[in-house]
Amino acid sequence: MSNPEFVGLVNSLQATAEAALGDLNAATASAARDGLLEERRARQTAERSLKLLTMLAEKTRGNLDFTEADLLTDAIASVRERLAAPSPGADAN
């Protein structure tokens, strides 16, 4: 059975990264108010969350149930994909 605290931690780290990258959710308004959506700072926040998720995956390898492992793997892939995509404000010329 998945540990609810672990699931919450992974979801929180992923939500932080996604909010920093501009996803609209409850955290975005707070992040904007705190100045976390400025492009350079937002990217740093997302990269920090990715590093934490990756470290968590390394440190828990072999100790997670399938649901937890899938959740963590999917969160890492999602944040990596978002970081690799061009920023919405980037000029396409």
N, CA and C atoms as an extended XYZ file, in Angstrom:
279
Properties=species:S:1:pos:R:3:atomname:S:1:resname:S:1:resid:I:1 pbc="F F F"
N         0.847       -1.177        0.000 N   MET     1
C         0.000        0.000        0.000 CA  MET     1
C         0.894        1.242        0.000 C   MET     1
N         0.542        2.189       -0.833 N   SER     2
C         1.321        3.421       -0.960 CA  SER     2
C         1.267        4.240        0.320 C   SER     2
N         2.391        4.839        0.652 N   ASN     3
C         2.478        5.708        1.816 CA  ASN     3
C         1.907        7.072        1.432 C   ASN     3
N         0.857        7.544        2.098 N   PRO     4
C         0.238        8.812        1.731 CA  PRO     4
C         1.197       10.006        1.835 C   PRO     4
N         2.109        9.975        2.800 N   GLU     5
C         3.070       11.061        2.935 CA  GLU     5
C         4.035       11.091        1.753 C   GLU     5
N         4.449        9.918        1.275 N   PHE     6
C         5.335        9.843        0.120 CA  PHE     6
C         4.619       10.374       -1.120 C   PHE     6
N         3.396        9.936       -1.326 N   VAL     7
C         2.604       10.395       -2.469 CA  VAL     7
C         2.437       11.915       -2.403 C   VAL     7
N         2.153       12.437       -1.226 N   GLY     8
C         2.005       13.877       -1.057 CA  GLY     8
C         3.286       14.627       -1.364 C   GLY     8
N         4.423       14.083       -0.944 N   LEU     9
C         5.713       14.715       -1.211 CA  LEU     9
C         5.984       14.784       -2.704 C   LEU     9
N         5.792       13.678       -3.402 N   VAL    10
C         6.033       13.647       -4.850 CA  VAL    10
C         5.098       14.627       -5.547 C   VAL    10
N         3.817       14.597       -5.192 N   ASN    11
C         2.850       15.508       -5.811 CA  ASN    11
C         3.194       16.964       -5.536 C   ASN    11
N         3.664       17.255       -4.339 N   SER    12
C         4.034       18.620       -3.976 CA  SER    12
C         5.221       19.110       -4.796 C   SER    12
N         6.256       18.279       -4.917 N   LEU    13
C         7.427       18.663       -5.703 CA  LEU    13
C         7.070       18.860       -7.176 C   LEU    13
N         6.235       17.988       -7.703 N   GLN    14
C         5.824       18.116       -9.098 CA  GLN    14
C         4.975       19.375       -9.278 C   GLN    14
N         4.056       19.636       -8.373 N   ALA    15
C         3.209       20.829       -8.473 CA  ALA    15
C         4.032       22.107       -8.383 C   ALA    15
N         5.059       22.108       -7.536 N   THR    16
C         5.931       23.278       -7.421 CA  THR    16
C         6.625       23.551       -8.747 C   THR    16
N         7.159       22.494       -9.362 N   ALA    17
C         7.835       22.653      -10.649 CA  ALA    17
C         6.863       23.129      -11.716 C   ALA    17
N         5.685       22.524      -11.776 N   GLU    18
C         4.708       22.888      -12.798 CA  GLU    18
C         4.191       24.307      -12.598 C   GLU    18
N         3.975       24.720      -11.354 N   ALA    19
C         3.536       26.094      -11.092 CA  ALA    19
C         4.605       27.081      -11.536 C   ALA    19
N         5.871       26.759      -11.260 N   ALA    20
C         6.965       27.638      -11.665 CA  ALA    20
C         7.055       27.747      -13.178 C   ALA    20
N         6.661       26.682      -13.873 N   LEU    21
C         6.711       26.674      -15.334 CA  LEU    21
C         5.427       27.195      -15.966 C   LEU    21
N         4.502       27.696      -15.129 N   GLY    22
C         3.344       28.393      -15.661 CA  GLY    22
C         2.031       27.654      -15.664 C   GLY    22
N         1.963       26.448      -15.162 N   ASP    23
C         0.683       25.760      -15.106 CA  ASP    23
C        -0.262       26.522      -14.191 C   ASP    23
N        -1.498       26.597      -14.599 N   LEU    24
C        -2.493       27.289      -13.797 CA  LEU    24
C        -3.063       26.335      -12.765 C   LEU    24
N        -2.810       26.640      -11.525 N   ASN    25
C        -3.383       25.882      -10.415 CA  ASN    25
C        -3.381       26.791       -9.197 C   ASN    25
N        -3.802       26.288       -8.089 N   ALA    26
C        -3.912       27.114       -6.888 CA  ALA    26
C        -2.568       27.686       -6.462 C   ALA    26
N        -1.482       26.970       -6.739 N   ALA    27
C        -0.162       27.437       -6.316 CA  ALA    27
C         0.347       28.583       -7.186 C   ALA    27
N        -0.171       28.726       -8.400 N   THR    28
C         0.353       29.731       -9.310 CA  THR    28
C         0.149       31.148       -8.785 C   THR    28
N        -1.008       31.439       -8.240 N   ALA    29
C        -1.271       32.781       -7.724 CA  ALA    29
C        -0.299       33.121       -6.608 C   ALA    29
N        -0.050       32.183       -5.727 N   SER    30
C         0.894       32.394       -4.631 CA  SER    30
C         2.310       32.554       -5.162 C   SER    30
N         2.684       31.733       -6.135 N   ALA    31
C         4.025       31.811       -6.716 CA  ALA    31
C         4.231       33.151       -7.407 C   ALA    31
N         3.234       33.636       -8.120 N   ALA    32
C         3.341       34.927       -8.795 CA  ALA    32
C         3.495       36.045       -7.765 C   ALA    32
N         2.715       35.971       -6.699 N   ARG    33
C         2.775       36.980       -5.643 CA  ARG    33
C         4.167       37.010       -4.998 C   ARG    33
N         4.786       35.847       -4.868 N   ASP    34
C         6.099       35.747       -4.234 CA  ASP    34
C         7.258       35.977       -5.207 C   ASP    34
N         6.943       36.292       -6.454 N   GLY    35
C         7.988       36.566       -7.441 CA  GLY    35
C         8.647       35.332       -8.015 C   GLY    35
N         8.012       34.184       -7.859 N   LEU    36
C         8.634       32.935       -8.310 CA  LEU    36
C         8.384       32.629       -9.784 C   LEU    36
N         7.599       33.448      -10.463 N   LEU    37
C         7.304       33.163      -11.858 CA  LEU    37
C         8.156       33.971      -12.830 C   LEU    37
N         9.048       34.803      -12.322 N   GLU    38
C        10.015       35.469      -13.194 CA  GLU    38
C        10.798       34.344      -13.868 C   GLU    38
N        10.997       34.447      -15.180 N   GLU    39
C        11.463       33.304      -15.976 CA  GLU    39
C        12.705       32.606      -15.421 C   GLU    39
N        13.750       33.347      -15.110 N   ARG    40
C        14.986       32.720      -14.627 CA  ARG    40
C        14.750       32.035      -13.285 C   ARG    40
N        14.060       32.720      -12.402 N   ARG    41
C        13.799       32.158      -11.079 CA  ARG    41
C        12.856       30.962      -11.161 C   ARG    41
N        11.879       31.044      -12.053 N   ALA    42
C        10.940       29.940      -12.230 CA  ALA    42
C        11.667       28.683      -12.707 C   ALA    42
N        12.571       28.862      -13.644 N   ARG    43
C        13.340       27.714      -14.155 CA  ARG    43
C        14.205       27.115      -13.050 C   ARG    43
N        14.829       27.968      -12.238 N   GLN    44
C        15.637       27.469      -11.120 CA  GLN    44
C        14.784       26.672      -10.142 C   GLN    44
N        13.581       27.147       -9.869 N   THR    45
C        12.669       26.447       -8.962 CA  THR    45
C        12.300       25.084       -9.533 C   THR    45
N        11.971       25.048      -10.820 N   ALA    46
C        11.613       23.782      -11.461 CA  ALA    46
C        12.800       22.823      -11.479 C   ALA    46
N        13.995       23.334      -11.776 N   GLU    47
C        15.188       22.482      -11.794 CA  GLU    47
C        15.494       21.941      -10.402 C   GLU    47
N        15.296       22.755       -9.389 N   ARG    48
C        15.523       22.300       -8.006 CA  ARG    48
C        14.538       21.180       -7.650 C   ARG    48
N        13.286       21.340       -8.050 N   SER    49
C        12.300       20.294       -7.791 CA  SER    49
C        12.668       19.010       -8.522 C   SER    49
N        13.144       19.142       -9.764 N   LEU    50
C        13.567       17.961      -10.519 CA  LEU    50
C        14.737       17.272       -9.828 C   LEU    50
N        15.691       18.041       -9.342 N   LYS    51
C        16.830       17.446       -8.626 CA  LYS    51
C        16.361       16.699       -7.374 C   LYS    51
N        15.412       17.273       -6.661 N   LEU    52
C        14.883       16.607       -5.466 CA  LEU    52
C        14.134       15.328       -5.826 C   LEU    52
N        13.331       15.373       -6.878 N   LEU    53
C        12.613       14.172       -7.311 CA  LEU    53
C        13.600       13.081       -7.741 C   LEU    53
N        14.643       13.467       -8.473 N   THR    54
C        15.646       12.507       -8.939 CA  THR    54
C        16.410       11.903       -7.765 C   THR    54
N        16.784       12.735       -6.815 N   MET    55
C        17.471       12.250       -5.618 CA  MET    55
C        16.569       11.289       -4.844 C   MET    55
N        15.307       11.640       -4.743 N   LEU    56
C        14.351       10.780       -4.052 CA  LEU    56
C        14.255        9.418       -4.741 C   LEU    56
N        14.243        9.416       -6.070 N   ALA    57
C        14.199        8.159       -6.823 CA  ALA    57
C        15.440        7.314       -6.559 C   ALA    57
N        16.602        7.963       -6.544 N   GLU    58
C        17.850        7.238       -6.302 CA  GLU    58
C        17.886        6.653       -4.889 C   GLU    58
N        17.479        7.427       -3.909 N   LYS    59
C        17.561        7.005       -2.508 CA  LYS    59
C        16.506        5.970       -2.129 C   LYS    59
N        15.425        5.900       -2.894 N   THR    60
C        14.349        4.961       -2.542 CA  THR    60
C        14.284        3.762       -3.487 C   THR    60
N        15.225        3.687       -4.440 N   ARG    61
C        15.214        2.589       -5.416 CA  ARG    61
C        15.141        1.241       -4.704 C   ARG    61
N        14.180        0.429       -5.109 N   GLY    62
C        14.009       -0.896       -4.531 CA  GLY    62
C        13.176       -0.915       -3.260 C   GLY    62
N        12.779        0.249       -2.767 N   ASN    63
C        12.013        0.320       -1.523 CA  ASN    63
C        10.601        0.860       -1.712 C   ASN    63
N        10.183        1.062       -2.956 N   LEU    64
C         8.855        1.601       -3.224 CA  LEU    64
C         7.943        0.521       -3.772 C   LEU    64
N         6.644        0.655       -3.499 N   ASP    65
C         5.712       -0.256       -4.158 CA  ASP    65
C         5.519        0.229       -5.598 C   ASP    65
N         4.814       -0.548       -6.407 N   PHE    66
C         4.681       -0.211       -7.819 CA  PHE    66
C         4.001        1.140       -8.026 C   PHE    66
N         2.982        1.436       -7.254 N   THR    67
C         2.256        2.699       -7.390 CA  THR    67
C         3.177        3.878       -7.087 C   THR    67
N         3.940        3.780       -6.006 N   GLU    68
C         4.868        4.856       -5.639 CA  GLU    68
C         5.960        5.025       -6.689 C   GLU    68
N         6.518        3.922       -7.156 N   ALA    69
C         7.582        3.982       -8.166 CA  ALA    69
C         7.063        4.605       -9.460 C   ALA    69
N         5.864        4.213       -9.894 N   ASP    70
C         5.282        4.781      -11.107 CA  ASP    70
C         5.003        6.275      -10.941 C   ASP    70
N         4.468        6.653       -9.802 N   LEU    71
C         4.183        8.058       -9.528 CA  LEU    71
C         5.458        8.892       -9.622 C   LEU    71
N         6.518        8.411       -9.002 N   LEU    72
C         7.786        9.133       -8.993 CA  LEU    72
C         8.399        9.187      -10.392 C   LEU    72
N         8.391        8.086      -11.097 N   THR    73
C         8.925        8.040      -12.465 CA  THR    73
C         8.158        8.984      -13.379 C   THR    73
N         6.839        8.981      -13.276 N   ASP    74
C         6.012        9.860      -14.106 CA  ASP    74
C         6.248       11.334      -13.773 C   ASP    74
N         6.404       11.652      -12.497 N   ALA    75
C         6.650       13.039      -12.091 CA  ALA    75
C         7.977       13.535      -12.665 C   ALA    75
N         9.012       12.710      -12.572 N   ILE    76
C        10.326       13.082      -13.103 CA  ILE    76
C        10.244       13.299      -14.613 C   ILE    76
N         9.594       12.381      -15.316 N   ALA    77
C         9.473       12.502      -16.771 CA  ALA    77
C         8.694       13.752      -17.166 C   ALA    77
N         7.639       14.045      -16.440 N   SER    78
C         6.816       15.217      -16.736 CA  SER    78
C         7.601       16.519      -16.558 C   SER    78
N         8.321       16.631      -15.455 N   VAL    79
C         9.088       17.855      -15.202 CA  VAL    79
C        10.236       17.975      -16.203 C   VAL    79
N        10.922       16.877      -16.503 N   ARG    80
C        11.997       16.914      -17.509 CA  ARG    80
C        11.464       17.381      -18.858 C   ARG    80
N        10.316       16.864      -19.238 N   GLU    81
C         9.710       17.230      -20.518 CA  GLU    81
C         9.375       18.721      -20.546 C   GLU    81
N         8.812       19.215      -19.466 N   ARG    82
C         8.463       20.637      -19.387 CA  ARG    82
C         9.712       21.508      -19.443 C   ARG    82
N        10.780       21.107      -18.781 N   LEU    83
C        12.011       21.888      -18.795 CA  LEU    83
C        12.670       21.870      -20.182 C   LEU    83
N        12.495       20.801      -20.924 N   ALA    84
C        13.096       20.685      -22.253 CA  ALA    84
C        12.321       21.469      -23.308 C   ALA    84
N        11.043       21.734      -23.043 N   ALA    85
C        10.213       22.458      -24.005 CA  ALA    85
C        10.602       23.929      -24.029 C   ALA    85
N        10.455       24.569      -25.191 N   PRO    86
C        10.736       26.003      -25.246 CA  PRO    86
C         9.761       26.766      -24.346 C   PRO    86
N        10.252       27.839      -23.738 N   SER    87
C         9.384       28.618      -22.858 CA  SER    87
C         8.307       29.304      -23.681 C   SER    87
N         7.104       29.486      -23.116 N   PRO    88
C         5.999       30.081      -23.857 CA  PRO    88
C         6.314       31.479      -24.379 C   PRO    88
N         7.182       32.202      -23.697 N   GLY    89
C         7.525       33.551      -24.130 CA  GLY    89
C         8.662       33.591      -25.146 C   GLY    89
N         9.211       32.428      -25.498 N   ALA    90
C        10.339       32.395      -26.431 CA  ALA    90
C         9.892       32.813      -27.822 C   ALA    90
N        10.718       33.570      -28.507 N   ASP    91
C        10.406       34.041      -29.847 CA  ASP    91
C        10.636       32.907      -30.829 C   ASP    91
N         9.669       32.633      -31.695 N   ALA    92
C         9.750       31.518      -32.635 CA  ALA    92
C        10.425       31.908      -33.938 C   ALA    92
N        10.939       33.106      -34.067 N   ASN    93
C        11.556       33.534      -35.325 CA  ASN    93
C        12.818       32.818      -35.560 C   ASN    93
